[in-house]
Amino acid sequence: MTTVLLRQVRPYGEGEPVDVLVSGGVISRIGEIEPPSGAEVIEGAGQVLLPGFVDLHTHLREPGREDTETIETGSAAAALGGYTAVFAMANTDPVADNAVVTDHVWRRGREVGLVDVHPVGAVTVGLAGERLAEMGTMANSVAGVRMFSDDGHCVADPLLMRRALEYSTALGVVVAQHAEEPRLTVGAQAHEGERAARLGYAGWPASAEESIVARDCVLARHARARLHVCHVSAAGTVDVLRWAKDQGTEVSAEVTPHHLLLTDERLATFDPVNKVNPPLRAEADVLRMRQALADGVIDCVATDHAPHAPQEKDTEWAAARPGMLGLQTALSVVAETMVRPGLLDWRGVARVMSERPAEIVGLPDQGRPLAVGEPANLVLIDADAEWTVRGAGLASRAANTPYEGLRLPAVVTATLLRGRVTSREGKIV
Ligand code: DOR
């Protein structure tokens, strides 16, 4: 087991710098510490130390679309982005709707060893929305699947969703819904509003999201289930979530970095790198996302990291696939949209990027306090540094970042997984 001394770091970005010694996979001492012989020393110079990030929503594309991302390249992007655990969505080919696929994803993640890769199991067979997948078998398999989602598709049938929630209660797992009433989004290409109308794009109405979230909150309350809402994008959804939480419904929600920063103003570029599902929305929605994340109605940030091949993006808008990269830029977008304007401090960033996501899925060793004896899943951040995003320089196999050329604050300088350095100074270790 390696020993690492993080010198002069500021846990949660608070107080005077301290030394943090990591050995045996845990934080073994905090204080003023002489480097033990053989220890790897990382000079923190006052940088911010947080628990490693947990992403509840990642598309790693393996199996099936290894031309766009693999568990190896996606894990590298995650480690470079400060993540120590990611949840790999089920819309692979074959679909992760059975324990053979989910166990493969889990094992491959362990082999790569850069980040804990937790497979998400599909709710329905083939994501077809017709028959429930074998949730119990997946939950009880080697991978111990904790989250189920048809993400990319909504579980639209209310009876199926009700059954899935009932099973999830019995199994102690979470159902994560891609909230999109498909009857309201037929042909939709962009946020329903003036900009889409001017360009002649069919609109994706906010009500398509709000109505499914409202329905599912009711179903979850009756099933005593834990519902998680993927990628909230519409301001009205925040009102629904607040109402459901006030009633005691066990619902949690995530927002993506892109829905915290970008608006449908990007439609004017005609560049499908900006096409995503749910779509980039209006300024008022973006401001509401930020506020809801700050006050906890939205629990956490999740990337919806969605790599796509050039031919799927460099095409006309209507034909392009929705989705954008997110793992290596998430922290910086959160720093830009939440920390810079004073909506979150670094302790707040730990809450929305580490602690809450780990709690939602019940990971015992992630999102833990920075204290002696706790697992050393850590990220070190130079909060004062800035960098310029270049898609070609990201670790992902794909390059579809909407932030190309953008200058953003906060740089991950090191990530540790169970005490082992996985990334340092922008390089995989
Ligand atoms: O934009 C998206 N892309 N949204 C989704 O829900 C799925 C994802 C993908 O798999 O590409």
PDB file of C-alpha atoms in Angstrom, residues 76-261:
ATOM      1  CA  ALA A  76      -9.403   8.189 -17.416  1.00  0.00           C
ATOM      2  CA  ALA A  77     -11.657  11.187 -18.110  1.00  0.00           C
ATOM      3  CA  ALA A  78     -13.342  10.595 -14.750  1.00  0.00           C
ATOM      4  CA  ALA A  79     -10.067  10.398 -12.802  1.00  0.00           C
ATOM      5  CA  LEU A  80      -8.793  13.555 -14.517  1.00  0.00           C
ATOM      6  CA  GLY A  81     -12.068  15.271 -13.630  1.00  0.00           C
ATOM      7  CA  GLY A  82     -11.695  14.441  -9.927  1.00  0.00           C
ATOM      8  CA  TYR A  83     -14.129  11.506  -9.819  1.00  0.00           C
ATOM      9  CA  THR A  84     -13.637   8.397  -7.715  1.00  0.00           C
ATOM     10  CA  ALA A  85     -16.945   6.703  -8.622  1.00  0.00           C
ATOM     11  CA  VAL A  86     -19.170   6.845 -11.687  1.00  0.00           C
ATOM     12  CA  PHE A  87     -22.467   5.218 -12.602  1.00  0.00           C
ATOM     13  CA  ALA A  88     -22.421   3.881 -16.165  1.00  0.00           C
ATOM     14  CA  MET A  89     -25.803   4.175 -17.861  1.00  0.00           C
ATOM     15  CA  ALA A  90     -27.504   1.129 -19.336  1.00  0.00           C
ATOM     16  CA  ASN A  91     -28.039   2.325 -22.925  1.00  0.00           C
ATOM     17  CA  THR A  92     -25.158   0.255 -24.269  1.00  0.00           C
ATOM     18  CA  ASP A  93     -25.293  -2.373 -27.025  1.00  0.00           C
ATOM     19  CA  PRO A  94     -26.246  -4.909 -25.803  1.00  0.00           C
ATOM     20  CA  VAL A  95     -28.333  -3.031 -23.262  1.00  0.00           C
ATOM     21  CA  ALA A  96     -27.337  -3.537 -19.606  1.00  0.00           C
ATOM     22  CA  ASP A  97     -30.665  -5.190 -18.838  1.00  0.00           C
ATOM     23  CA  ASN A  98     -29.183  -8.384 -17.384  1.00  0.00           C
ATOM     24  CA  ALA A  99     -26.479  -9.439 -14.941  1.00  0.00           C
ATOM     25  CA  VAL A 100     -24.115 -10.677 -17.658  1.00  0.00           C
ATOM     26  CA  VAL A 101     -23.736  -7.151 -19.016  1.00  0.00           C
ATOM     27  CA  THR A 102     -23.787  -5.346 -15.671  1.00  0.00           C
ATOM     28  CA  ASP A 103     -21.182  -7.737 -14.240  1.00  0.00           C
ATOM     29  CA  HIS A 104     -19.003  -7.233 -17.313  1.00  0.00           C
ATOM     30  CA  VAL A 105     -19.098  -3.449 -16.854  1.00  0.00           C
ATOM     31  CA  TRP A 106     -18.326  -3.801 -13.160  1.00  0.00           C
ATOM     32  CA  ARG A 107     -15.401  -6.189 -13.723  1.00  0.00           C
ATOM     33  CA  ARG A 108     -13.925  -4.114 -16.541  1.00  0.00           C
ATOM     34  CA  GLY A 109     -14.086  -1.036 -14.317  1.00  0.00           C
ATOM     35  CA  ARG A 110     -12.209  -2.885 -11.572  1.00  0.00           C
ATOM     36  CA  GLU A 111      -9.553  -4.077 -14.079  1.00  0.00           C
ATOM     37  CA  VAL A 112      -8.964  -0.527 -15.287  1.00  0.00           C
ATOM     38  CA  GLY A 113      -8.877   0.576 -11.661  1.00  0.00           C
ATOM     39  CA  LEU A 114      -8.978   4.350 -12.114  1.00  0.00           C
ATOM     40  CA  VAL A 115     -12.446   4.937 -10.694  1.00  0.00           C
ATOM     41  CA  ASP A 116     -15.179   2.721  -9.232  1.00  0.00           C
ATOM     42  CA  VAL A 117     -17.475   1.974 -12.182  1.00  0.00           C
ATOM     43  CA  HIS A 118     -20.970   1.051 -11.013  1.00  0.00           C
ATOM     44  CA  PRO A 119     -23.243  -0.279 -13.727  1.00  0.00           C
ATOM     45  CA  VAL A 120     -26.770   1.110 -13.916  1.00  0.00           C
ATOM     46  CA  GLY A 121     -29.270  -1.608 -14.805  1.00  0.00           C
ATOM     47  CA  ALA A 122     -32.046  -1.008 -17.320  1.00  0.00           C
ATOM     48  CA  VAL A 123     -35.582  -0.810 -15.918  1.00  0.00           C
ATOM     49  CA  THR A 124     -37.103  -2.477 -18.983  1.00  0.00           C
ATOM     50  CA  VAL A 125     -35.835  -5.155 -21.348  1.00  0.00           C
ATOM     51  CA  GLY A 126     -33.915  -3.552 -24.217  1.00  0.00           C
ATOM     52  CA  LEU A 127     -35.007  -0.095 -22.945  1.00  0.00           C
ATOM     53  CA  ALA A 128     -38.169  -0.835 -24.921  1.00  0.00           C
ATOM     54  CA  GLY A 129     -40.530   0.233 -22.141  1.00  0.00           C
ATOM     55  CA  GLU A 130     -42.616  -2.919 -22.413  1.00  0.00           C
ATOM     56  CA  ARG A 131     -41.391  -5.510 -19.899  1.00  0.00           C
ATOM     57  CA  LEU A 132     -39.487  -5.111 -16.651  1.00  0.00           C
ATOM     58  CA  ALA A 133     -35.861  -6.275 -16.706  1.00  0.00           C
ATOM     59  CA  GLU A 134     -34.608  -8.745 -14.081  1.00  0.00           C
ATOM     60  CA  MET A 135     -33.904  -6.052 -11.523  1.00  0.00           C
ATOM     61  CA  GLY A 136     -33.509  -8.504  -8.649  1.00  0.00           C
ATOM     62  CA  THR A 137     -30.922 -10.622 -10.448  1.00  0.00           C
ATOM     63  CA  MET A 138     -28.879  -7.540 -11.258  1.00  0.00           C
ATOM     64  CA  ALA A 139     -29.209  -6.149  -7.725  1.00  0.00           C
ATOM     65  CA  ASN A 140     -27.994  -9.436  -6.261  1.00  0.00           C
ATOM     66  CA  SER A 141     -25.200 -10.043  -8.780  1.00  0.00           C
ATOM     67  CA  VAL A 142     -21.467  -9.441  -8.320  1.00  0.00           C
ATOM     68  CA  ALA A 143     -21.910  -5.825  -9.398  1.00  0.00           C
ATOM     69  CA  GLY A 144     -24.642  -5.287  -6.792  1.00  0.00           C
ATOM     70  CA  VAL A 145     -26.590  -2.893  -9.037  1.00  0.00           C
ATOM     71  CA  ARG A 146     -27.979  -0.021  -6.945  1.00  0.00           C
ATOM     72  CA  MET A 147     -29.522   2.161  -9.591  1.00  0.00           C
ATOM     73  CA  PHE A 148     -31.885   1.334 -12.437  1.00  0.00           C
ATOM     74  CA  SER A 149     -32.662   3.595 -15.361  1.00  0.00           C
ATOM     75  CA  ASP A 150     -33.786   3.508 -18.985  1.00  0.00           C
ATOM     76  CA  ASP A 151     -31.972   6.833 -19.431  1.00  0.00           C
ATOM     77  CA  GLY A 152     -32.147   8.071 -22.979  1.00  0.00           C
ATOM     78  CA  HIS A 153     -35.735   6.845 -22.810  1.00  0.00           C
ATOM     79  CA  CYS A 154     -38.486   7.593 -20.326  1.00  0.00           C
ATOM     80  CA  VAL A 155     -40.309   4.746 -18.603  1.00  0.00           C
ATOM     81  CA  ALA A 156     -43.509   6.258 -19.944  1.00  0.00           C
ATOM     82  CA  ASP A 157     -46.036   3.548 -19.068  1.00  0.00           C
ATOM     83  CA  PRO A 158     -47.330   4.435 -15.580  1.00  0.00           C
ATOM     84  CA  LEU A 159     -48.098   0.827 -14.700  1.00  0.00           C
ATOM     85  CA  LEU A 160     -44.579  -0.330 -15.562  1.00  0.00           C
ATOM     86  CA  MET A 161     -43.115   2.601 -13.637  1.00  0.00           C
ATOM     87  CA  ARG A 162     -45.293   1.749 -10.662  1.00  0.00           C
ATOM     88  CA  ARG A 163     -44.110  -1.874 -10.728  1.00  0.00           C
ATOM     89  CA  ALA A 164     -40.464  -0.824 -11.114  1.00  0.00           C
ATOM     90  CA  LEU A 165     -40.794   1.461  -8.087  1.00  0.00           C
ATOM     91  CA  GLU A 166     -42.450  -1.287  -6.045  1.00  0.00           C
ATOM     92  CA  TYR A 167     -39.643  -3.709  -6.878  1.00  0.00           C
ATOM     93  CA  SER A 168     -37.071  -1.049  -6.096  1.00  0.00           C
ATOM     94  CA  THR A 169     -38.529  -0.638  -2.614  1.00  0.00           C
ATOM     95  CA  ALA A 170     -38.254  -4.364  -1.991  1.00  0.00           C
ATOM     96  CA  LEU A 171     -34.686  -4.457  -3.337  1.00  0.00           C
ATOM     97  CA  GLY A 172     -33.511  -1.265  -1.610  1.00  0.00           C
ATOM     98  CA  VAL A 173     -32.402   0.320  -4.890  1.00  0.00           C
ATOM     99  CA  VAL A 174     -33.107   3.579  -6.707  1.00  0.00           C
ATOM    100  CA  VAL A 175     -35.029   4.111  -9.952  1.00  0.00           C
ATOM    101  CA  ALA A 176     -33.623   7.045 -11.948  1.00  0.00           C
ATOM    102  CA  GLN A 177     -36.094   8.445 -14.440  1.00  0.00           C
ATOM    103  CA  HIS A 178     -35.320  10.213 -17.702  1.00  0.00           C
ATOM    104  CA  ALA A 179     -38.345  12.495 -17.336  1.00  0.00           C
ATOM    105  CA  GLU A 180     -39.738  13.056 -20.812  1.00  0.00           C
ATOM    106  CA  GLU A 181     -43.368  12.371 -21.698  1.00  0.00           C
ATOM    107  CA  PRO A 182     -42.738  11.043 -25.212  1.00  0.00           C
ATOM    108  CA  ARG A 183     -46.167  12.038 -26.520  1.00  0.00           C
ATOM    109  CA  LEU A 184     -45.212  15.666 -25.844  1.00  0.00           C
ATOM    110  CA  THR A 185     -41.798  15.530 -27.508  1.00  0.00           C
ATOM    111  CA  VAL A 186     -42.573  13.890 -30.853  1.00  0.00           C
ATOM    112  CA  GLY A 187     -40.099  15.377 -33.335  1.00  0.00           C
ATOM    113  CA  ALA A 188     -38.767  17.831 -30.747  1.00  0.00           C
ATOM    114  CA  GLN A 189     -35.376  19.315 -31.593  1.00  0.00           C
ATOM    115  CA  ALA A 190     -34.884  22.105 -29.082  1.00  0.00           C
ATOM    116  CA  HIS A 191     -36.359  23.909 -26.078  1.00  0.00           C
ATOM    117  CA  GLU A 192     -39.875  25.056 -26.921  1.00  0.00           C
ATOM    118  CA  GLY A 193     -39.615  28.816 -27.146  1.00  0.00           C
ATOM    119  CA  GLU A 194     -39.054  31.752 -29.401  1.00  0.00           C
ATOM    120  CA  ARG A 195     -35.631  30.654 -30.626  1.00  0.00           C
ATOM    121  CA  ALA A 196     -36.780  27.181 -31.724  1.00  0.00           C
ATOM    122  CA  ALA A 197     -39.861  28.703 -33.352  1.00  0.00           C
ATOM    123  CA  ARG A 198     -37.785  31.157 -35.385  1.00  0.00           C
ATOM    124  CA  LEU A 199     -35.593  28.337 -36.684  1.00  0.00           C
ATOM    125  CA  GLY A 200     -38.558  26.094 -37.420  1.00  0.00           C
ATOM    126  CA  TYR A 201     -37.560  23.419 -34.907  1.00  0.00           C
ATOM    127  CA  ALA A 202     -40.307  21.453 -33.177  1.00  0.00           C
ATOM    128  CA  GLY A 203     -40.222  22.383 -29.497  1.00  0.00           C
ATOM    129  CA  TRP A 204     -39.471  20.211 -26.441  1.00  0.00           C
ATOM    130  CA  PRO A 205     -41.903  21.669 -23.880  1.00  0.00           C
ATOM    131  CA  ALA A 206     -41.089  22.049 -20.181  1.00  0.00           C
ATOM    132  CA  SER A 207     -44.398  20.295 -19.442  1.00  0.00           C
ATOM    133  CA  ALA A 208     -42.981  17.052 -20.903  1.00  0.00           C
ATOM    134  CA  GLU A 209     -40.519  17.014 -17.995  1.00  0.00           C
ATOM    135  CA  GLU A 210     -42.718  18.508 -15.275  1.00  0.00           C
ATOM    136  CA  SER A 211     -45.632  16.139 -15.898  1.00  0.00           C
ATOM    137  CA  ILE A 212     -43.534  12.961 -15.667  1.00  0.00           C
ATOM    138  CA  VAL A 213     -41.759  14.187 -12.529  1.00  0.00           C
ATOM    139  CA  ALA A 214     -45.112  14.982 -10.901  1.00  0.00           C
ATOM    140  CA  ARG A 215     -46.551  11.600 -11.877  1.00  0.00           C
ATOM    141  CA  ASP A 216     -43.480   9.702 -10.690  1.00  0.00           C
ATOM    142  CA  CYS A 217     -43.359  11.536  -7.359  1.00  0.00           C
ATOM    143  CA  VAL A 218     -46.927  10.417  -6.716  1.00  0.00           C
ATOM    144  CA  LEU A 219     -46.135   6.834  -7.762  1.00  0.00           C
ATOM    145  CA  ALA A 220     -42.980   6.804  -5.624  1.00  0.00           C
ATOM    146  CA  ARG A 221     -44.805   8.084  -2.548  1.00  0.00           C
ATOM    147  CA  HIS A 222     -47.420   5.334  -2.807  1.00  0.00           C
ATOM    148  CA  ALA A 223     -44.727   2.692  -3.438  1.00  0.00           C
ATOM    149  CA  ARG A 224     -42.580   4.084  -0.590  1.00  0.00           C
ATOM    150  CA  ALA A 225     -39.802   4.066  -3.163  1.00  0.00           C
ATOM    151  CA  ARG A 226     -36.723   6.195  -3.690  1.00  0.00           C
ATOM    152  CA  LEU A 227     -37.024   8.026  -6.987  1.00  0.00           C
ATOM    153  CA  HIS A 228     -34.153   9.883  -8.613  1.00  0.00           C
ATOM    154  CA  VAL A 229     -34.839  12.430 -11.354  1.00  0.00           C
ATOM    155  CA  CYS A 230     -32.176  12.621 -14.061  1.00  0.00           C
ATOM    156  CA  HIS A 231     -30.977  15.888 -15.630  1.00  0.00           C
ATOM    157  CA  VAL A 232     -33.588  18.417 -14.448  1.00  0.00           C
ATOM    158  CA  SER A 233     -33.751  21.249 -16.969  1.00  0.00           C
ATOM    159  CA  ALA A 234     -37.017  23.160 -16.538  1.00  0.00           C
ATOM    160  CA  ALA A 235     -37.766  25.752 -13.841  1.00  0.00           C
ATOM    161  CA  GLY A 236     -41.239  24.302 -13.257  1.00  0.00           C
ATOM    162  CA  THR A 237     -39.740  20.948 -12.304  1.00  0.00           C
ATOM    163  CA  VAL A 238     -38.159  22.631  -9.292  1.00  0.00           C
ATOM    164  CA  ASP A 239     -41.640  23.567  -8.017  1.00  0.00           C
ATOM    165  CA  VAL A 240     -42.801  19.973  -8.459  1.00  0.00           C
ATOM    166  CA  LEU A 241     -39.748  18.648  -6.601  1.00  0.00           C
ATOM    167  CA  ARG A 242     -40.236  21.096  -3.756  1.00  0.00           C
ATOM    168  CA  TRP A 243     -43.884  20.080  -3.426  1.00  0.00           C
ATOM    169  CA  ALA A 244     -42.982  16.371  -3.425  1.00  0.00           C
ATOM    170  CA  LYS A 245     -40.171  16.801  -0.891  1.00  0.00           C
ATOM    171  CA  ASP A 246     -42.438  18.859   1.376  1.00  0.00           C
ATOM    172  CA  GLN A 247     -44.836  15.912   1.354  1.00  0.00           C
ATOM    173  CA  GLY A 248     -42.070  13.569   2.463  1.00  0.00           C
ATOM    174  CA  THR A 249     -41.633  11.808  -0.869  1.00  0.00           C
ATOM    175  CA  GLU A 250     -38.171  10.251  -1.127  1.00  0.00           C
ATOM    176  CA  VAL A 251     -37.172  11.963  -4.325  1.00  0.00           C
ATOM    177  CA  SER A 252     -33.745  13.222  -5.289  1.00  0.00           C
ATOM    178  CA  ALA A 253     -32.705  15.117  -8.396  1.00  0.00           C
ATOM    179  CA  GLU A 254     -29.640  15.986 -10.401  1.00  0.00           C
ATOM    180  CA  VAL A 255     -28.715  18.860 -12.700  1.00  0.00           C
ATOM    181  CA  THR A 256     -26.005  18.686 -15.353  1.00  0.00           C
ATOM    182  CA  PRO A 257     -23.191  21.224 -15.649  1.00  0.00           C
ATOM    183  CA  HIS A 258     -24.459  22.231 -19.100  1.00  0.00           C
ATOM    184  CA  HIS A 259     -27.906  23.073 -17.753  1.00  0.00           C
ATOM    185  CA  LEU A 260     -26.165  25.298 -15.183  1.00  0.00           C
ATOM    186  CA  LEU A 261     -24.226  27.259 -17.799  1.00  0.00           C
TER     187      LEU A 261
END
